[in-house]
Amino acid sequence: MVLISLLFQPLSAALLSVKDTWLPLPDVTRENLGAIGLNQSAQFQDLTAFVTAAGFASASVLYSLPDPPFIHGQYTIAPFELPRDLASNGTVIANTTAVKSDSGCRPVQVRNTLFPPANVSNVSISYGTTPPKASATFCFPTISLFDVNVSVELANGNLSQVTELRPFSSSSNFSSFSANVTGSPLFGRAYNGIQFNFTSSPDMFALERQNATRLQLPAAVFQAAVQSPQGLIGSFDAGKFVDLSAKVYTTYLTLIASTVYFLSDKEPLTMQLKTFQNRVWLSPIAVHILTAAMLLLAICACLIHVFHRAERRRLRLRHEPGTIASAVSIGAQTGMGQLLAGRQGREEIREVLSNRKFRIDPRTMKIVMEGEEGYEFATSPMERRRSVFAALQAQGALGRHFSTWSSSRHPFVPNSPRPKDDV
C-alpha cells in the first residue's frame, strides 16, 4: 500500500496552483478634492470653461473620445485622490456626491418652408433633397444632486459604475458649500451654457467665446448625423437629431458641472480598493482524481486488514518491526541464533539455513525451528488462510507460508558496512 500511495505523488504536486485573484484590500482613507458649491471663478466669468467644454463635446463626436475622469454618462462626481501607491491597476469603490445633468431635449414640429442659407443654432437644415429637410430640437437642461456609490478605475480614473443612494441634502457628506446651489442664487436650476446674462459689459474675447460655443454645439450634432449609420439624410427621415442633440448636449453639461458646481475642498474619504492578488488555489481536477484514488486505496486497505485480522491477533511484537530491538527480541537465545553464532559469511549462512523451517511461537514470540520444543504449537500466520491475492482471485492456495530455505533458494545476507581503512 505504501508503494501504491507513492504513485499519487504527481497528483499531489499538481494540487496547488497560484492564480491572480480579484480581492478587496483593507479600507483606506484618502482626501476628497471637491464639494458641491457654485464656482464662479475667473474661468466662469470669461467663459473659458464653457468654450472648452463645447470643444471637447465636438471632438468627442469626431474622434469617439471616452468620458473624462470622474464623469460617467449623465453623472459628474466630486474628484478624490486615488490610492495609486497601493496598486497600479484595480477598482476603487467609494461613497461620494454627484451632479446628474439632464439635457431635457425635445423635438419640435418644423414646417418645411424654403429658408435662405443662414446659421441657425437650434435648427438643422439640409438643401440636398427636394423638398429640403429640417429638424429642430429645444433643450431645457436640469440638474439633480445625489449621494452615490461609484466605481473608479485606478489606472485612468474613469468611472465604470454610478449607483444612486439617495437625494443630496444638507446632512450629506461634503455639503458645507452647497447652499448657493440648492438655494440662492441657483435654487437647484442649471446653467444652459448657451445664453449668458453678463452682469457687466463683457470684453470682446468673452463675446467671441460665447459665439464659438453656440457654433460648436450645433456643428457637433450635424457631424454626429453625418457619421451615424443612417447618414445625414437618413437621420432626418428617422428623427435621430433629438437623440444626437441630447448626447452632445449632455456631454457638454457634464463637463460644465465639473467646473461650475464643485468647489475645491479637502476632506477625508474612506474607500475600498479591489485589485488582483496572487493566491494559492486547489486544482479541481487533481483534487477530485486524488480524492477518488485515495478512497479506493482506503477501501483496499480495509479489505486487507479484514482478511488478516485473525492472524494479527496472535502476533504480539514487543518492538517496532525492522528495528534491532525487534530482531534481538525474537531471535536471541534461540536455536537459530545459536546456528548463526560466529558465522558472518554469506556462504556459511546459506549452508546453515538451507532446508530448515521456522515459525514464531505465539507464547514466547521467539523464532523456533522444526524439531524444537513448541514448533508443533506455533503456526505460520497464513497457514490456515490463503493469501489475499489468492482469496481475491479464487485461485488455489499459494502453499504453506513457512519460512523455508531450500538449496535452490538461498537467503539474502545483507552487506555489512565496510570499515574506513578497508581498501
Coordinates of C-alpha atoms in Angstrom, one line a residue:
M1 CA 0.0 0.0 0.0
V2 CA 2.9 2.4 0.7
L3 CA 4.3 1.8 -2.7
I4 CA 0.9 2.3 -4.3
S5 CA 0.4 5.6 -2.4
L6 CA 3.7 6.8 -3.9
L7 CA 2.1 6.7 -7.3
F8 CA -0.1 9.6 -6.2
Q9 CA 2.9 11.9 -5.8
P10 CA 2.4 13.6 -9.2
L11 CA -1.2 14.3 -8.4
S12 CA -0.2 15.7 -5.0
A13 CA 2.3 18.1 -6.8
A14 CA -0.5 19.3 -9.1
L15 CA -2.9 20.1 -6.3
L16 CA -1.8 23.7 -5.7
S17 CA -1.6 26.5 -8.2
V18 CA -1.0 30.2 -7.9
K19 CA -3.7 32.4 -9.6
D20 CA -4.4 36.1 -9.9
T21 CA -7.5 36.6 -7.7
W22 CA -9.8 39.6 -7.6
L23 CA -9.9 40.5 -3.9
P24 CA -10.5 43.7 -1.8
L25 CA -7.8 45.3 0.2
P26 CA -8.5 46.8 3.7
D27 CA -10.3 50.1 3.5
V28 CA -8.1 53.1 3.0
T29 CA -8.6 56.8 3.6
R30 CA -7.7 59.5 1.1
E31 CA -8.7 63.1 0.5
N32 CA -11.9 64.2 -1.3
L33 CA -10.9 67.1 -3.6
G34 CA -14.2 68.7 -4.3
A35 CA -17.5 69.6 -2.7
I36 CA -20.8 70.8 -4.2
G37 CA -20.9 74.5 -4.5
L38 CA -21.2 77.3 -7.1
N39 CA -17.8 78.0 -8.5
Q40 CA -17.9 81.4 -10.2
S41 CA -14.1 81.6 -10.8
A42 CA -12.3 83.6 -13.5
Q43 CA -12.8 80.8 -16.0
F44 CA -16.5 81.1 -15.3
Q45 CA -16.6 84.8 -15.8
D46 CA -14.7 84.9 -19.1
L47 CA -16.5 81.7 -20.5
T48 CA -13.3 79.8 -20.8
A49 CA -14.8 76.8 -19.1
F50 CA -17.8 76.8 -21.4
V51 CA -15.9 77.1 -24.7
T52 CA -13.5 74.4 -23.6
A53 CA -16.4 72.0 -22.7
A54 CA -18.0 72.7 -26.1
G55 CA -14.7 71.9 -27.8
F56 CA -14.4 68.6 -26.0
A57 CA -18.1 67.7 -26.8
S58 CA -17.4 68.4 -30.5
A59 CA -14.1 66.5 -30.5
S60 CA -15.8 63.5 -28.8
V61 CA -18.1 63.2 -31.8
L62 CA -15.4 63.3 -34.4
Y63 CA -12.8 61.2 -32.6
S64 CA -15.1 59.0 -30.4
L65 CA -13.4 60.2 -27.2
P66 CA -14.4 58.4 -23.9
D67 CA -15.7 60.2 -20.9
P68 CA -13.2 62.3 -18.9
P69 CA -12.1 61.1 -15.4
F70 CA -14.9 61.3 -12.8
I71 CA -17.6 61.7 -15.4
H72 CA -19.9 58.8 -16.5
G73 CA -22.9 59.4 -18.7
Q74 CA -25.1 62.0 -17.0
Y75 CA -23.1 61.9 -13.8
T76 CA -20.3 64.2 -12.6
I77 CA -18.9 63.2 -9.3
A78 CA -16.6 65.1 -6.9
P79 CA -13.0 64.3 -7.6
F80 CA -10.9 62.5 -5.0
E81 CA -7.4 61.1 -4.6
L82 CA -6.8 57.6 -5.9
P83 CA -4.6 55.2 -3.8
R84 CA -2.1 54.5 -6.6
D85 CA 0.6 53.9 -4.0
L86 CA -1.1 50.6 -3.1
A87 CA -1.7 49.2 -6.6
S88 CA -1.3 50.2 -10.2
N89 CA -4.4 48.5 -11.5
G90 CA -7.7 47.9 -9.8
T91 CA -11.1 49.4 -8.9
V92 CA -11.8 51.9 -6.2
I93 CA -15.3 51.9 -4.6
A94 CA -16.4 54.9 -2.6
N95 CA -19.5 56.9 -1.5
T96 CA -19.5 60.5 -2.6
T97 CA -21.7 63.2 -4.2
A98 CA -22.7 63.6 -7.8
V99 CA -24.4 66.1 -10.1
K100 CA -26.8 64.5 -12.6
S101 CA -27.3 66.6 -15.7
D102 CA -30.4 66.1 -17.9
S103 CA -30.4 67.8 -21.3
G104 CA -34.2 67.8 -21.5
C105 CA -34.1 67.8 -25.3
R106 CA -37.5 67.6 -27.1
P107 CA -38.3 67.5 -30.8
V108 CA -40.2 70.4 -32.3
Q109 CA -42.5 70.3 -35.3
V110 CA -41.0 72.0 -38.3
R111 CA -42.9 73.2 -41.3
N112 CA -41.0 72.7 -44.5
T113 CA -40.5 76.2 -45.8
L114 CA -37.8 77.4 -48.0
F115 CA -35.3 79.3 -45.8
P116 CA -32.4 81.3 -47.2
P117 CA -29.0 79.9 -46.2
A118 CA -28.3 81.0 -42.7
N119 CA -26.7 79.9 -39.4
V120 CA -29.5 78.8 -37.0
S121 CA -28.2 77.3 -33.7
N122 CA -31.2 75.1 -32.9
V123 CA -32.4 74.1 -36.4
S124 CA -30.7 71.6 -38.7
I125 CA -31.5 72.2 -42.4
S126 CA -30.4 70.2 -45.5
Y127 CA -30.7 71.6 -49.0
G128 CA -29.5 68.4 -50.7
T129 CA -33.0 67.0 -51.1
T130 CA -36.3 68.1 -52.7
P131 CA -38.0 69.4 -50.7
P132 CA -35.4 70.5 -48.2
K133 CA -35.4 68.6 -44.9
A134 CA -35.3 70.3 -41.5
S135 CA -35.2 69.2 -37.8
A136 CA -35.5 71.4 -34.7
T137 CA -34.7 70.5 -31.1
F138 CA -35.3 72.5 -28.0
C139 CA -33.5 71.6 -24.7
F140 CA -34.4 72.5 -21.2
P141 CA -31.4 71.4 -19.0
T142 CA -31.8 70.5 -15.4
I143 CA -29.5 69.2 -12.6
S144 CA -30.1 66.8 -9.7
L145 CA -27.9 66.2 -6.7
F146 CA -27.4 62.7 -5.3
D147 CA -25.3 60.7 -2.8
V148 CA -23.9 57.9 -4.9
N149 CA -21.7 54.9 -4.7
V150 CA -19.1 54.9 -7.5
S151 CA -16.6 52.5 -9.0
V152 CA -13.5 54.2 -10.4
E153 CA -10.8 52.5 -12.5
L154 CA -7.5 53.0 -10.7
A155 CA -5.4 53.1 -13.9
N156 CA -7.1 56.0 -15.7
G157 CA -9.6 57.5 -13.2
N158 CA -12.6 56.6 -15.4
L159 CA -15.9 55.9 -13.8
S160 CA -17.2 52.4 -14.5
Q161 CA -20.4 52.5 -12.4
V162 CA -22.5 55.0 -10.6
T163 CA -25.3 53.9 -8.3
E164 CA -27.7 56.5 -6.8
L165 CA -28.1 56.0 -3.0
R166 CA -30.4 58.9 -2.0
P167 CA -31.0 62.6 -2.9
F168 CA -28.4 65.0 -1.8
S169 CA -29.3 67.1 1.3
S170 CA -27.7 69.3 3.9
S171 CA -26.9 66.3 6.0
S172 CA -25.0 64.6 3.3
N173 CA -21.2 64.3 3.3
F174 CA -19.3 67.2 1.6
S175 CA -22.4 69.6 1.8
S176 CA -20.8 72.5 3.6
F177 CA -20.7 74.7 0.4
S178 CA -23.9 73.6 -1.3
A179 CA -26.2 76.4 -0.1
N180 CA -25.6 78.6 -3.2
V181 CA -26.5 75.6 -5.5
T182 CA -29.6 74.3 -3.6
G183 CA -30.5 77.8 -2.5
S184 CA -29.9 81.3 -3.8
P185 CA -28.9 82.2 -6.5
L186 CA -29.4 78.9 -8.4
F187 CA -32.2 77.2 -6.3
G188 CA -31.3 73.9 -8.0
R189 CA -31.5 75.3 -11.5
A190 CA -28.9 74.6 -14.2
Y191 CA -26.9 76.8 -16.5
N192 CA -27.8 76.1 -20.1
G193 CA -24.3 77.2 -21.3
I194 CA -25.7 78.8 -24.4
Q195 CA -27.2 82.1 -23.2
F196 CA -25.3 84.2 -20.7
N197 CA -26.5 87.2 -18.7
F198 CA -23.5 89.3 -18.1
T199 CA -23.5 91.5 -15.0
S200 CA -21.2 93.9 -16.7
S201 CA -20.1 94.7 -20.2
P202 CA -18.0 91.7 -21.4
D203 CA -14.9 92.1 -23.3
M204 CA -14.6 91.1 -27.0
F205 CA -12.9 87.8 -26.1
A206 CA -15.7 86.7 -23.8
L207 CA -18.2 87.5 -26.6
E208 CA -16.2 85.5 -29.1
R209 CA -16.1 82.6 -26.7
Q210 CA -19.9 82.8 -26.4
N211 CA -20.3 82.8 -30.2
A212 CA -17.8 79.9 -30.5
T213 CA -19.8 77.8 -28.0
R214 CA -23.1 78.5 -29.9
L215 CA -21.5 77.4 -33.1
Q216 CA -19.6 74.3 -31.9
L217 CA -22.6 72.5 -30.3
P218 CA -24.9 72.6 -33.4
A219 CA -21.9 71.7 -35.6
A220 CA -21.1 68.7 -33.4
V221 CA -24.8 67.5 -33.7
F222 CA -24.6 67.9 -37.5
Q223 CA -21.3 66.0 -37.6
A224 CA -22.8 63.2 -35.5
A225 CA -25.6 62.8 -38.0
V226 CA -23.1 62.6 -40.9
Q227 CA -21.1 59.9 -39.1
S228 CA -24.2 57.9 -38.0
P229 CA -25.1 54.6 -39.7
Q230 CA -28.1 56.2 -41.3
G231 CA -26.1 59.1 -42.7
L232 CA -27.3 62.7 -42.8
I233 CA -30.5 62.2 -44.9
G234 CA -31.4 59.0 -43.0
S235 CA -31.1 60.9 -39.7
F236 CA -33.6 63.4 -40.9
D237 CA -36.0 60.6 -42.0
A238 CA -35.5 58.6 -38.8
G239 CA -35.8 61.6 -36.5
K240 CA -32.4 61.0 -35.0
F241 CA -31.5 64.6 -34.4
V242 CA -33.2 64.7 -31.0
D243 CA -31.1 61.8 -29.7
L244 CA -27.9 63.2 -31.3
S245 CA -28.6 66.6 -29.7
A246 CA -29.2 65.1 -26.3
K247 CA -26.0 63.1 -26.4
V248 CA -23.8 66.1 -27.5
Y249 CA -25.5 68.5 -25.1
T250 CA -25.3 66.0 -22.1
T251 CA -21.5 65.7 -22.7
Y252 CA -21.3 69.5 -22.7
L253 CA -23.4 69.8 -19.5
T254 CA -21.5 67.2 -17.5
L255 CA -18.2 68.9 -18.3
I256 CA -19.6 72.3 -17.2
A257 CA -20.8 70.6 -14.0
S258 CA -17.2 69.6 -13.1
T259 CA -16.1 73.2 -13.1
V260 CA -19.2 75.2 -12.2
Y261 CA -20.9 73.1 -9.5
F262 CA -17.9 72.0 -7.5
L263 CA -15.5 73.9 -5.2
S264 CA -12.1 72.8 -4.1
D265 CA -12.3 71.2 -0.7
K266 CA -10.2 68.6 1.1
E267 CA -11.9 66.2 3.4
P268 CA -11.1 62.6 4.4
L269 CA -12.9 60.0 2.3
T270 CA -12.9 56.2 3.1
M271 CA -12.8 53.9 0.1
Q272 CA -12.3 50.3 -0.8
L273 CA -9.7 49.1 -3.3
K274 CA -10.1 45.8 -5.2
T275 CA -7.2 44.5 -7.2
F276 CA -5.7 41.3 -8.5
Q277 CA -3.6 39.4 -5.9
N278 CA -1.7 36.2 -6.0
R279 CA -3.5 33.4 -4.1
V280 CA -2.9 29.7 -3.8
W281 CA -5.8 27.6 -5.2
L282 CA -6.6 23.9 -5.3
S283 CA -6.8 22.4 -8.8
P284 CA -10.3 20.9 -9.1
I285 CA -9.3 18.1 -11.5
A286 CA -6.3 17.0 -9.4
V287 CA -8.3 17.2 -6.2
H288 CA -11.1 15.0 -7.5
I289 CA -8.8 12.4 -9.0
L290 CA -6.6 12.2 -5.9
T291 CA -9.7 12.0 -3.7
A292 CA -11.1 9.2 -5.7
A293 CA -7.8 7.3 -5.8
M294 CA -7.3 7.8 -2.0
L295 CA -10.8 6.5 -1.3
L296 CA -10.1 3.4 -3.5
L297 CA -6.8 2.8 -1.7
A298 CA -8.5 3.1 1.7
I299 CA -11.2 0.6 0.7
C300 CA -8.5 -1.9 -0.5
A301 CA -6.5 -1.3 2.8
C302 CA -9.6 -2.1 4.8
L303 CA -10.2 -5.3 2.9
I304 CA -6.6 -6.4 3.5
H305 CA -7.0 -5.7 7.2
V306 CA -10.2 -7.7 7.3
F307 CA -8.5 -10.7 5.7
H308 CA -5.6 -10.6 8.1
R309 CA -7.4 -9.7 11.3
A310 CA -7.3 -13.3 12.7
E311 CA -3.6 -13.7 12.1
R312 CA -2.7 -10.3 13.6
R313 CA -4.3 -11.3 16.9
R314 CA -1.6 -14.0 17.5
L315 CA 1.3 -11.7 16.6
R316 CA 2.3 -9.6 19.6
L317 CA 5.5 -7.9 18.8
R318 CA 7.1 -6.1 21.7
H319 CA 9.1 -3.6 19.5
E320 CA 8.7 -1.9 16.1
P321 CA 9.3 -4.3 13.3
G322 CA 12.6 -3.7 11.4
T323 CA 14.5 -2.4 14.4
I324 CA 17.5 -4.0 16.1
A325 CA 15.4 -4.4 19.3
S326 CA 12.7 -6.3 17.5
A327 CA 15.3 -8.6 15.8
V328 CA 17.0 -9.4 19.1
S329 CA 13.8 -10.0 21.0
I330 CA 12.5 -12.6 18.5
G331 CA 15.9 -14.2 17.5
A332 CA 18.2 -14.0 20.6
Q333 CA 18.6 -17.1 22.8
T334 CA 17.0 -19.4 20.1
G335 CA 18.3 -22.4 18.2
M336 CA 18.5 -20.2 15.1
G337 CA 20.6 -17.7 17.0
Q338 CA 23.0 -20.5 18.1
L339 CA 23.3 -21.8 14.5
L340 CA 24.3 -18.3 13.2
A341 CA 26.6 -17.6 16.1
G342 CA 30.1 -16.9 14.9
R343 CA 29.0 -17.1 11.2
Q344 CA 29.0 -13.9 9.1
G345 CA 30.0 -15.1 5.7
R346 CA 27.3 -15.4 3.1
E347 CA 28.1 -19.0 2.1
E348 CA 28.2 -20.1 5.7
I349 CA 24.8 -18.6 6.5
R350 CA 23.3 -20.2 3.3
E351 CA 24.7 -23.6 4.3
V352 CA 23.4 -23.4 7.9
L353 CA 19.8 -22.2 7.0
S354 CA 19.4 -24.4 4.0
N355 CA 16.4 -26.8 4.1
R356 CA 15.2 -25.5 7.5
K357 CA 11.7 -24.4 8.6
F358 CA 10.9 -21.6 11.1
R359 CA 7.9 -20.4 13.0
I360 CA 7.1 -17.8 15.7
D361 CA 6.0 -19.2 19.0
P362 CA 2.9 -17.2 20.0
R363 CA 3.6 -17.8 23.7
T364 CA 7.2 -16.5 23.7
M365 CA 7.2 -14.5 20.5
K366 CA 10.5 -16.1 19.5
I367 CA 11.6 -18.0 16.4
V368 CA 11.5 -21.8 16.7
M369 CA 12.9 -24.3 14.2
E370 CA 11.4 -27.5 13.1
G371 CA 12.2 -30.2 15.7
E372 CA 12.4 -27.7 18.6
E373 CA 10.0 -27.6 21.5
G374 CA 7.0 -25.6 20.8
Y375 CA 7.2 -25.9 17.0
E376 CA 4.1 -28.1 16.9
F377 CA 2.1 -25.4 18.6
A378 CA 3.5 -22.5 16.6
T379 CA 1.9 -22.0 13.2
S380 CA 2.7 -19.7 10.3
P381 CA 0.5 -16.7 10.1
M382 CA -1.0 -17.7 6.8
E383 CA -1.1 -21.5 7.4
R384 CA -4.9 -21.6 7.8
R385 CA -5.7 -19.0 5.2
R386 CA -4.8 -18.4 1.7
S387 CA -3.1 -15.1 0.7
V388 CA -5.2 -12.1 -0.1
F389 CA -4.4 -12.2 -3.8
A390 CA -5.4 -15.9 -3.9
A391 CA -8.5 -15.2 -1.9
L392 CA -9.5 -12.3 -4.2
Q393 CA -8.7 -14.2 -7.4
A394 CA -10.2 -17.5 -6.2
Q395 CA -7.1 -19.4 -7.0
G396 CA -5.6 -22.3 -5.2
A397 CA -3.5 -21.9 -2.0
L398 CA -0.1 -20.4 -2.6
G399 CA 1.3 -23.0 -0.3
R400 CA 2.1 -23.1 3.3
H401 CA 3.8 -19.9 4.4
F402 CA 6.7 -21.4 6.3
S403 CA 10.0 -19.6 6.4
T404 CA 11.7 -22.4 4.4
W405 CA 15.1 -22.3 2.9
S406 CA 16.0 -24.8 0.2
S407 CA 19.1 -25.4 -1.8
S408 CA 17.5 -23.7 -4.8
R409 CA 16.7 -20.5 -2.9
H410 CA 19.3 -19.0 -0.7
P411 CA 18.7 -16.5 2.0
F412 CA 19.6 -12.9 1.4
V413 CA 22.5 -11.8 3.5
P414 CA 22.8 -8.0 3.9
N415 CA 26.2 -6.5 3.3
S416 CA 27.8 -5.0 6.4
P417 CA 29.3 -1.6 6.2
R418 CA 32.9 -1.7 5.3
P419 CA 35.5 -0.2 7.7
K420 CA 37.1 3.1 6.6
D421 CA 40.5 1.5 6.5
D422 CA 39.3 -1.4 4.4
V423 CA 40.7 -1.0 0.9

